[in-house]
Amino acid sequence: MELKLPPPLVAFICAVIIYFLPSYAEPNSVYLCFAVICFSFGAVVDLCALWAFWKNKTTINPLDPNKTSTLTREGIYRFTRNPMYLGLTCLLLA
């Protein structure tokens, strides 16, 4: 696998594609409320994951596992194995 793209870049590319897709739904308060909740949840999950890595003094880069110093099992990682991907998914859904 020669070409490796970091997950935030993949999420950004997906967000740009989603932005330019035609919208068939009329925006209303229900959609806006759902988007705000999804965005808030995704941002909190991502920040909690970053905080857990920072607290354990290990890298957040999944493309270079050799830089990993410890296995993070505290914080949000007690509940889910991939909280950063969950957070990015919620941000895209918003």
PDB file of N, CA and C in Angstrom:
ATOM      1  N   MET A   1       0.851  -1.173   0.000  1.00  0.00           N
ATOM      2  CA  MET A   1       0.000   0.000   0.000  1.00  0.00           C
ATOM      3  C   MET A   1       0.898   1.237   0.000  1.00  0.00           C
ATOM      4  N   GLU A   2       1.123   1.772  -1.149  1.00  0.00           N
ATOM      5  CA  GLU A   2       2.045   2.893  -1.305  1.00  0.00           C
ATOM      6  C   GLU A   2       1.435   4.223  -0.849  1.00  0.00           C
ATOM      7  N   LEU A   3       0.203   4.482  -1.250  1.00  0.00           N
ATOM      8  CA  LEU A   3      -0.444   5.754  -0.953  1.00  0.00           C
ATOM      9  C   LEU A   3      -1.237   5.629   0.341  1.00  0.00           C
ATOM     10  N   LYS A   4      -0.844   6.394   1.342  1.00  0.00           N
ATOM     11  CA  LYS A   4      -1.548   6.382   2.623  1.00  0.00           C
ATOM     12  C   LYS A   4      -2.072   7.783   2.900  1.00  0.00           C
ATOM     13  N   LEU A   5      -3.361   7.875   3.113  1.00  0.00           N
ATOM     14  CA  LEU A   5      -3.983   9.155   3.434  1.00  0.00           C
ATOM     15  C   LEU A   5      -4.409   9.141   4.893  1.00  0.00           C
ATOM     16  N   PRO A   6      -4.124  10.198   5.644  1.00  0.00           N
ATOM     17  CA  PRO A   6      -4.562  10.234   7.039  1.00  0.00           C
ATOM     18  C   PRO A   6      -6.085  10.314   7.119  1.00  0.00           C
ATOM     19  N   PRO A   7      -6.674   9.674   8.124  1.00  0.00           N
ATOM     20  CA  PRO A   7      -8.140   9.665   8.251  1.00  0.00           C
ATOM     21  C   PRO A   7      -8.795  11.041   8.262  1.00  0.00           C
ATOM     22  N   PRO A   8      -8.215  12.072   8.918  1.00  0.00           N
ATOM     23  CA  PRO A   8      -8.867  13.388   8.832  1.00  0.00           C
ATOM     24  C   PRO A   8      -8.927  13.929   7.403  1.00  0.00           C
ATOM     25  N   LEU A   9      -7.931  13.638   6.596  1.00  0.00           N
ATOM     26  CA  LEU A   9      -7.953  14.072   5.199  1.00  0.00           C
ATOM     27  C   LEU A   9      -9.044  13.337   4.424  1.00  0.00           C
ATOM     28  N   VAL A  10      -9.190  12.054   4.671  1.00  0.00           N
ATOM     29  CA  VAL A  10     -10.256  11.278   4.026  1.00  0.00           C
ATOM     30  C   VAL A  10     -11.622  11.835   4.433  1.00  0.00           C
ATOM     31  N   ALA A  11     -11.785  12.158   5.718  1.00  0.00           N
ATOM     32  CA  ALA A  11     -13.055  12.724   6.189  1.00  0.00           C
ATOM     33  C   ALA A  11     -13.317  14.080   5.534  1.00  0.00           C
ATOM     34  N   PHE A  12     -12.273  14.899   5.384  1.00  0.00           N
ATOM     35  CA  PHE A  12     -12.434  16.204   4.737  1.00  0.00           C
ATOM     36  C   PHE A  12     -12.849  16.043   3.275  1.00  0.00           C
ATOM     37  N   ILE A  13     -12.217  15.114   2.570  1.00  0.00           N
ATOM     38  CA  ILE A  13     -12.571  14.865   1.169  1.00  0.00           C
ATOM     39  C   ILE A  13     -14.021  14.402   1.070  1.00  0.00           C
ATOM     40  N   CYS A  14     -14.431  13.516   1.972  1.00  0.00           N
ATOM     41  CA  CYS A  14     -15.832  13.056   1.981  1.00  0.00           C
ATOM     42  C   CYS A  14     -16.778  14.215   2.276  1.00  0.00           C
ATOM     43  N   ALA A  15     -16.392  15.101   3.192  1.00  0.00           N
ATOM     44  CA  ALA A  15     -17.245  16.244   3.522  1.00  0.00           C
ATOM     45  C   ALA A  15     -17.416  17.170   2.322  1.00  0.00           C
ATOM     46  N   VAL A  16     -16.358  17.384   1.568  1.00  0.00           N
ATOM     47  CA  VAL A  16     -16.457  18.225   0.373  1.00  0.00           C
ATOM     48  C   VAL A  16     -17.377  17.579  -0.661  1.00  0.00           C
ATOM     49  N   ILE A  17     -17.246  16.268  -0.837  1.00  0.00           N
ATOM     50  CA  ILE A  17     -18.120  15.554  -1.783  1.00  0.00           C
ATOM     51  C   ILE A  17     -19.571  15.644  -1.335  1.00  0.00           C
ATOM     52  N   ILE A  18     -19.813  15.431  -0.033  1.00  0.00           N
ATOM     53  CA  ILE A  18     -21.181  15.505   0.500  1.00  0.00           C
ATOM     54  C   ILE A  18     -21.754  16.905   0.310  1.00  0.00           C
ATOM     55  N   TYR A  19     -20.923  17.923   0.496  1.00  0.00           N
ATOM     56  CA  TYR A  19     -21.391  19.299   0.362  1.00  0.00           C
ATOM     57  C   TYR A  19     -21.900  19.584  -1.045  1.00  0.00           C
ATOM     58  N   PHE A  20     -21.259  19.020  -2.039  1.00  0.00           N
ATOM     59  CA  PHE A  20     -21.642  19.305  -3.420  1.00  0.00           C
ATOM     60  C   PHE A  20     -22.695  18.349  -3.974  1.00  0.00           C
ATOM     61  N   LEU A  21     -23.126  17.363  -3.197  1.00  0.00           N
ATOM     62  CA  LEU A  21     -24.205  16.482  -3.641  1.00  0.00           C
ATOM     63  C   LEU A  21     -25.520  17.252  -3.626  1.00  0.00           C
ATOM     64  N   PRO A  22     -26.434  16.920  -4.515  1.00  0.00           N
ATOM     65  CA  PRO A  22     -27.719  17.623  -4.492  1.00  0.00           C
ATOM     66  C   PRO A  22     -28.509  17.269  -3.233  1.00  0.00           C
ATOM     67  N   SER A  23     -29.177  18.258  -2.690  1.00  0.00           N
ATOM     68  CA  SER A  23     -29.973  18.059  -1.477  1.00  0.00           C
ATOM     69  C   SER A  23     -31.452  17.966  -1.845  1.00  0.00           C
ATOM     70  N   TYR A  24     -32.085  16.894  -1.410  1.00  0.00           N
ATOM     71  CA  TYR A  24     -33.499  16.689  -1.697  1.00  0.00           C
ATOM     72  C   TYR A  24     -34.378  16.989  -0.491  1.00  0.00           C
ATOM     73  N   ALA A  25     -33.762  17.218   0.645  1.00  0.00           N
ATOM     74  CA  ALA A  25     -34.530  17.482   1.861  1.00  0.00           C
ATOM     75  C   ALA A  25     -34.601  18.981   2.112  1.00  0.00           C
ATOM     76  N   GLU A  26     -35.746  19.416   2.535  1.00  0.00           N
ATOM     77  CA  GLU A  26     -35.917  20.810   2.906  1.00  0.00           C
ATOM     78  C   GLU A  26     -35.346  21.007   4.310  1.00  0.00           C
ATOM     79  N   PRO A  27     -34.434  21.942   4.481  1.00  0.00           N
ATOM     80  CA  PRO A  27     -33.880  22.160   5.824  1.00  0.00           C
ATOM     81  C   PRO A  27     -34.953  22.681   6.772  1.00  0.00           C
ATOM     82  N   ASN A  28     -35.034  22.097   7.912  1.00  0.00           N
ATOM     83  CA  ASN A  28     -35.959  22.561   8.929  1.00  0.00           C
ATOM     84  C   ASN A  28     -35.327  22.373  10.302  1.00  0.00           C
ATOM     85  N   SER A  29     -36.068  22.688  11.344  1.00  0.00           N
ATOM     86  CA  SER A  29     -35.497  22.669  12.693  1.00  0.00           C
ATOM     87  C   SER A  29     -35.131  21.265  13.160  1.00  0.00           C
ATOM     88  N   VAL A  30     -35.835  20.235  12.680  1.00  0.00           N
ATOM     89  CA  VAL A  30     -35.518  18.863  13.072  1.00  0.00           C
ATOM     90  C   VAL A  30     -34.155  18.458  12.506  1.00  0.00           C
ATOM     91  N   TYR A  31     -33.928  18.742  11.241  1.00  0.00           N
ATOM     92  CA  TYR A  31     -32.635  18.429  10.629  1.00  0.00           C
ATOM     93  C   TYR A  31     -31.514  19.228  11.289  1.00  0.00           C
ATOM     94  N   LEU A  32     -31.766  20.491  11.575  1.00  0.00           N
ATOM     95  CA  LEU A  32     -30.761  21.326  12.203  1.00  0.00           C
ATOM     96  C   LEU A  32     -30.425  20.817  13.600  1.00  0.00           C
ATOM     97  N   CYS A  33     -31.434  20.435  14.361  1.00  0.00           N
ATOM     98  CA  CYS A  33     -31.216  19.900  15.703  1.00  0.00           C
ATOM     99  C   CYS A  33     -30.406  18.602  15.641  1.00  0.00           C
ATOM    100  N   PHE A  34     -30.763  17.731  14.708  1.00  0.00           N
ATOM    101  CA  PHE A  34     -30.026  16.481  14.522  1.00  0.00           C
ATOM    102  C   PHE A  34     -28.575  16.755  14.154  1.00  0.00           C
ATOM    103  N   ALA A  35     -28.345  17.716  13.276  1.00  0.00           N
ATOM    104  CA  ALA A  35     -26.987  18.058  12.852  1.00  0.00           C
ATOM    105  C   ALA A  35     -26.176  18.619  14.007  1.00  0.00           C
ATOM    106  N   VAL A  36     -26.774  19.469  14.809  1.00  0.00           N
ATOM    107  CA  VAL A  36     -26.062  20.048  15.950  1.00  0.00           C
ATOM    108  C   VAL A  36     -25.702  18.969  16.964  1.00  0.00           C
ATOM    109  N   ILE A  37     -26.624  18.054  17.220  1.00  0.00           N
ATOM    110  CA  ILE A  37     -26.357  16.962  18.162  1.00  0.00           C
ATOM    111  C   ILE A  37     -25.253  16.055  17.634  1.00  0.00           C
ATOM    112  N   CYS A  38     -25.330  15.678  16.366  1.00  0.00           N
ATOM    113  CA  CYS A  38     -24.293  14.817  15.773  1.00  0.00           C
ATOM    114  C   CYS A  38     -22.936  15.508  15.775  1.00  0.00           C
ATOM    115  N   PHE A  39     -22.912  16.785  15.414  1.00  0.00           N
ATOM    116  CA  PHE A  39     -21.651  17.520  15.385  1.00  0.00           C
ATOM    117  C   PHE A  39     -21.056  17.631  16.785  1.00  0.00           C
ATOM    118  N   SER A  40     -21.889  17.973  17.754  1.00  0.00           N
ATOM    119  CA  SER A  40     -21.408  18.112  19.135  1.00  0.00           C
ATOM    120  C   SER A  40     -20.877  16.794  19.676  1.00  0.00           C
ATOM    121  N   PHE A  41     -21.618  15.710  19.453  1.00  0.00           N
ATOM    122  CA  PHE A  41     -21.193  14.396  19.915  1.00  0.00           C
ATOM    123  C   PHE A  41     -19.876  14.003  19.255  1.00  0.00           C
ATOM    124  N   GLY A  42     -19.780  14.196  17.946  1.00  0.00           N
ATOM    125  CA  GLY A  42     -18.554  13.853  17.225  1.00  0.00           C
ATOM    126  C   GLY A  42     -17.357  14.648  17.706  1.00  0.00           C
ATOM    127  N   ALA A  43     -17.547  15.936  17.935  1.00  0.00           N
ATOM    128  CA  ALA A  43     -16.448  16.780  18.408  1.00  0.00           C
ATOM    129  C   ALA A  43     -15.991  16.357  19.803  1.00  0.00           C
ATOM    130  N   VAL A  44     -16.927  16.056  20.685  1.00  0.00           N
ATOM    131  CA  VAL A  44     -16.576  15.626  22.046  1.00  0.00           C
ATOM    132  C   VAL A  44     -15.847  14.288  22.017  1.00  0.00           C
ATOM    133  N   VAL A  45     -16.323  13.352  21.216  1.00  0.00           N
ATOM    134  CA  VAL A  45     -15.676  12.043  21.118  1.00  0.00           C
ATOM    135  C   VAL A  45     -14.249  12.193  20.581  1.00  0.00           C
ATOM    136  N   ASP A  46     -14.071  12.995  19.536  1.00  0.00           N
ATOM    137  CA  ASP A  46     -12.732  13.210  18.984  1.00  0.00           C
ATOM    138  C   ASP A  46     -11.805  13.872  19.995  1.00  0.00           C
ATOM    139  N   LEU A  47     -12.290  14.873  20.697  1.00  0.00           N
ATOM    140  CA  LEU A  47     -11.456  15.552  21.693  1.00  0.00           C
ATOM    141  C   LEU A  47     -11.098  14.631  22.851  1.00  0.00           C
ATOM    142  N   CYS A  48     -12.034  13.777  23.273  1.00  0.00           N
ATOM    143  CA  CYS A  48     -11.737  12.815  24.340  1.00  0.00           C
ATOM    144  C   CYS A  48     -10.669  11.812  23.892  1.00  0.00           C
ATOM    145  N   ALA A  49     -10.736  11.387  22.650  1.00  0.00           N
ATOM    146  CA  ALA A  49      -9.736  10.457  22.127  1.00  0.00           C
ATOM    147  C   ALA A  49      -8.364  11.117  22.059  1.00  0.00           C
ATOM    148  N   LEU A  50      -8.323  12.351  21.569  1.00  0.00           N
ATOM    149  CA  LEU A  50      -7.060  13.077  21.513  1.00  0.00           C
ATOM    150  C   LEU A  50      -6.484  13.314  22.907  1.00  0.00           C
ATOM    151  N   TRP A  51      -7.356  13.624  23.843  1.00  0.00           N
ATOM    152  CA  TRP A  51      -6.919  13.834  25.233  1.00  0.00           C
ATOM    153  C   TRP A  51      -6.314  12.553  25.809  1.00  0.00           C
ATOM    154  N   ALA A  52      -6.922  11.412  25.549  1.00  0.00           N
ATOM    155  CA  ALA A  52      -6.402  10.140  26.061  1.00  0.00           C
ATOM    156  C   ALA A  52      -5.017   9.851  25.484  1.00  0.00           C
ATOM    157  N   PHE A  53      -4.824  10.118  24.204  1.00  0.00           N
ATOM    158  CA  PHE A  53      -3.502   9.920  23.602  1.00  0.00           C
ATOM    159  C   PHE A  53      -2.482  10.904  24.180  1.00  0.00           C
ATOM    160  N   TRP A  54      -2.882  12.152  24.351  1.00  0.00           N
ATOM    161  CA  TRP A  54      -1.977  13.154  24.880  1.00  0.00           C
ATOM    162  C   TRP A  54      -1.575  12.803  26.310  1.00  0.00           C
ATOM    163  N   LYS A  55      -2.548  12.339  27.092  1.00  0.00           N
ATOM    164  CA  LYS A  55      -2.286  11.969  28.482  1.00  0.00           C
ATOM    165  C   LYS A  55      -1.307  10.801  28.577  1.00  0.00           C
ATOM    166  N   ASN A  56      -1.382   9.864  27.638  1.00  0.00           N
ATOM    167  CA  ASN A  56      -0.480   8.716  27.624  1.00  0.00           C
ATOM    168  C   ASN A  56       0.815   8.981  26.854  1.00  0.00           C
ATOM    169  N   LYS A  57       0.956  10.194  26.326  1.00  0.00           N
ATOM    170  CA  LYS A  57       2.161  10.604  25.590  1.00  0.00           C
ATOM    171  C   LYS A  57       2.486   9.654  24.442  1.00  0.00           C
ATOM    172  N   THR A  58       1.494   9.375  23.619  1.00  0.00           N
ATOM    173  CA  THR A  58       1.684   8.527  22.444  1.00  0.00           C
ATOM    174  C   THR A  58       1.169   9.247  21.209  1.00  0.00           C
ATOM    175  N   THR A  59       1.478   8.744  20.053  1.00  0.00           N
ATOM    176  CA  THR A  59       1.122   9.415  18.795  1.00  0.00           C
ATOM    177  C   THR A  59      -0.335   9.162  18.415  1.00  0.00           C
ATOM    178  N   ILE A  60      -0.884  10.124  17.695  1.00  0.00           N
ATOM    179  CA  ILE A  60      -2.251   9.958  17.179  1.00  0.00           C
ATOM    180  C   ILE A  60      -2.242   9.498  15.732  1.00  0.00           C
ATOM    181  N   ASN A  61      -1.062   9.377  15.149  1.00  0.00           N
ATOM    182  CA  ASN A  61      -0.933   9.028  13.739  1.00  0.00           C
ATOM    183  C   ASN A  61      -1.085   7.515  13.541  1.00  0.00           C
ATOM    184  N   PRO A  62      -2.175   7.066  12.887  1.00  0.00           N
ATOM    185  CA  PRO A  62      -2.359   5.628  12.684  1.00  0.00           C
ATOM    186  C   PRO A  62      -1.530   5.069  11.527  1.00  0.00           C
ATOM    187  N   LEU A  63      -0.886   5.946  10.767  1.00  0.00           N
ATOM    188  CA  LEU A  63      -0.132   5.493   9.599  1.00  0.00           C
ATOM    189  C   LEU A  63       1.284   5.035   9.941  1.00  0.00           C
ATOM    190  N   ASP A  64       1.753   5.355  11.133  1.00  0.00           N
ATOM    191  CA  ASP A  64       3.091   4.945  11.546  1.00  0.00           C
ATOM    192  C   ASP A  64       3.037   4.297  12.932  1.00  0.00           C
ATOM    193  N   PRO A  65       2.693   3.015  13.003  1.00  0.00           N
ATOM    194  CA  PRO A  65       2.564   2.352  14.300  1.00  0.00           C
ATOM    195  C   PRO A  65       3.880   2.233  15.066  1.00  0.00           C
ATOM    196  N   ASN A  66       5.018   2.437  14.409  1.00  0.00           N
ATOM    197  CA  ASN A  66       6.306   2.349  15.097  1.00  0.00           C
ATOM    198  C   ASN A  66       6.515   3.482  16.096  1.00  0.00           C
ATOM    199  N   LYS A  67       5.801   4.574  15.941  1.00  0.00           N
ATOM    200  CA  LYS A  67       5.924   5.708  16.857  1.00  0.00           C
ATOM    201  C   LYS A  67       5.050   5.548  18.101  1.00  0.00           C
ATOM    202  N   THR A  68       4.284   4.483  18.170  1.00  0.00           N
ATOM    203  CA  THR A  68       3.412   4.257  19.309  1.00  0.00           C
ATOM    204  C   THR A  68       4.247   3.890  20.528  1.00  0.00           C
ATOM    205  N   SER A  69       3.996   4.579  21.643  1.00  0.00           N
ATOM    206  CA  SER A  69       4.768   4.297  22.846  1.00  0.00           C
ATOM    207  C   SER A  69       3.993   3.459  23.858  1.00  0.00           C
ATOM    208  N   THR A  70       2.679   3.617  23.903  1.00  0.00           N
ATOM    209  CA  THR A  70       1.856   2.848  24.839  1.00  0.00           C
ATOM    210  C   THR A  70       0.516   2.514  24.195  1.00  0.00           C
ATOM    211  N   LEU A  71      -0.126   1.520  24.759  1.00  0.00           N
ATOM    212  CA  LEU A  71      -1.473   1.153  24.334  1.00  0.00           C
ATOM    213  C   LEU A  71      -2.460   1.909  25.210  1.00  0.00           C
ATOM    214  N   THR A  72      -3.303   2.708  24.612  1.00  0.00           N
ATOM    215  CA  THR A  72      -4.265   3.514  25.357  1.00  0.00           C
ATOM    216  C   THR A  72      -5.529   2.712  25.598  1.00  0.00           C
ATOM    217  N   ARG A  73      -5.834   2.493  26.868  1.00  0.00           N
ATOM    218  CA  ARG A  73      -7.042   1.739  27.236  1.00  0.00           C
ATOM    219  C   ARG A  73      -7.896   2.499  28.237  1.00  0.00           C
ATOM    220  N   GLU A  74      -7.529   3.729  28.550  1.00  0.00           N
ATOM    221  CA  GLU A  74      -8.276   4.525  29.507  1.00  0.00           C
ATOM    222  C   GLU A  74      -9.167   5.527  28.778  1.00  0.00           C
ATOM    223  N   GLY A  75      -9.970   6.223  29.556  1.00  0.00           N
ATOM    224  CA  GLY A  75     -10.830   7.254  28.982  1.00  0.00           C
ATOM    225  C   GLY A  75     -11.881   6.662  28.055  1.00  0.00           C
ATOM    226  N   ILE A  76     -12.062   7.293  26.929  1.00  0.00           N
ATOM    227  CA  ILE A  76     -13.090   6.851  25.983  1.00  0.00           C
ATOM    228  C   ILE A  76     -12.748   5.498  25.369  1.00  0.00           C
ATOM    229  N   TYR A  77     -11.473   5.137  25.407  1.00  0.00           N
ATOM    230  CA  TYR A  77     -11.056   3.852  24.839  1.00  0.00           C
ATOM    231  C   TYR A  77     -11.523   2.668  25.687  1.00  0.00           C
ATOM    232  N   ARG A  78     -12.088   2.916  26.855  1.00  0.00           N
ATOM    233  CA  ARG A  78     -12.717   1.833  27.632  1.00  0.00           C
ATOM    234  C   ARG A  78     -14.018   1.379  26.980  1.00  0.00           C
ATOM    235  N   PHE A  79     -14.626   2.253  26.189  1.00  0.00           N
ATOM    236  CA  PHE A  79     -15.951   1.965  25.636  1.00  0.00           C
ATOM    237  C   PHE A  79     -15.924   1.605  24.153  1.00  0.00           C
ATOM    238  N   THR A  80     -14.981   2.123  23.411  1.00  0.00           N
ATOM    239  CA  THR A  80     -14.923   1.872  21.980  1.00  0.00           C
ATOM    240  C   THR A  80     -13.472   1.765  21.531  1.00  0.00           C
ATOM    241  N   ARG A  81     -13.244   0.958  20.546  1.00  0.00           N
ATOM    242  CA  ARG A  81     -11.885   0.725  20.060  1.00  0.00           C
ATOM    243  C   ARG A  81     -11.399   1.846  19.141  1.00  0.00           C
ATOM    244  N   ASN A  82     -12.296   2.444  18.395  1.00  0.00           N
ATOM    245  CA  ASN A  82     -11.921   3.480  17.423  1.00  0.00           C
ATOM    246  C   ASN A  82     -12.766   4.742  17.605  1.00  0.00           C
ATOM    247  N   PRO A  83     -12.585   5.474  18.703  1.00  0.00           N
ATOM    248  CA  PRO A  83     -13.427   6.658  18.907  1.00  0.00           C
ATOM    249  C   PRO A  83     -13.162   7.774  17.911  1.00  0.00           C
ATOM    250  N   MET A  84     -11.935   7.869  17.381  1.00  0.00           N
ATOM    251  CA  MET A  84     -11.675   8.946  16.412  1.00  0.00           C
ATOM    252  C   MET A  84     -12.469   8.734  15.129  1.00  0.00           C
ATOM    253  N   TYR A  85     -12.567   7.487  14.685  1.00  0.00           N
ATOM    254  CA  TYR A  85     -13.364   7.198  13.491  1.00  0.00           C
ATOM    255  C   TYR A  85     -14.856   7.406  13.776  1.00  0.00           C
ATOM    256  N   LEU A  86     -15.296   7.051  14.965  1.00  0.00           N
ATOM    257  CA  LEU A  86     -16.688   7.297  15.352  1.00  0.00           C
ATOM    258  C   LEU A  86     -16.979   8.799  15.344  1.00  0.00           C
ATOM    259  N   GLY A  87     -16.056   9.581  15.902  1.00  0.00           N
ATOM    260  CA  GLY A  87     -16.235  11.034  15.918  1.00  0.00           C
ATOM    261  C   GLY A  87     -16.256  11.629  14.517  1.00  0.00           C
ATOM    262  N   LEU A  88     -15.338  11.182  13.655  1.00  0.00           N
ATOM    263  CA  LEU A  88     -15.325  11.684  12.277  1.00  0.00           C
ATOM    264  C   LEU A  88     -16.603  11.298  11.520  1.00  0.00           C
ATOM    265  N   THR A  89     -17.110  10.098  11.783  1.00  0.00           N
ATOM    266  CA  THR A  89     -18.364   9.663  11.165  1.00  0.00           C
ATOM    267  C   THR A  89     -19.523  10.552  11.599  1.00  0.00           C
ATOM    268  N   CYS A  90     -19.578  10.874  12.887  1.00  0.00           N
ATOM    269  CA  CYS A  90     -20.648  11.754  13.379  1.00  0.00           C
ATOM    270  C   CYS A  90     -20.519  13.155  12.783  1.00  0.00           C
ATOM    271  N   LEU A  91     -19.284  13.642  12.652  1.00  0.00           N
ATOM    272  CA  LEU A  91     -19.108  14.958  12.028  1.00  0.00           C
ATOM    273  C   LEU A  91     -19.566  14.964  10.582  1.00  0.00           C
ATOM    274  N   LEU A  92     -19.267  13.882   9.860  1.00  0.00           N
ATOM    275  CA  LEU A  92     -19.736  13.785   8.475  1.00  0.00           C
ATOM    276  C   LEU A  92     -21.252  13.675   8.409  1.00  0.00           C
ATOM    277  N   LEU A  93     -21.824  12.932   9.333  1.00  0.00           N
ATOM    278  CA  LEU A  93     -23.288  12.770   9.356  1.00  0.00           C
ATOM    279  C   LEU A  93     -23.967  14.111   9.623  1.00  0.00           C
ATOM    280  N   ALA A  94     -23.356  14.943  10.434  1.00  0.00           N
ATOM    281  CA  ALA A  94     -23.926  16.274  10.734  1.00  0.00           C
ATOM    282  C   ALA A  94     -23.946  17.102   9.467  1.00  0.00           C
TER     283      ALA A  94
END
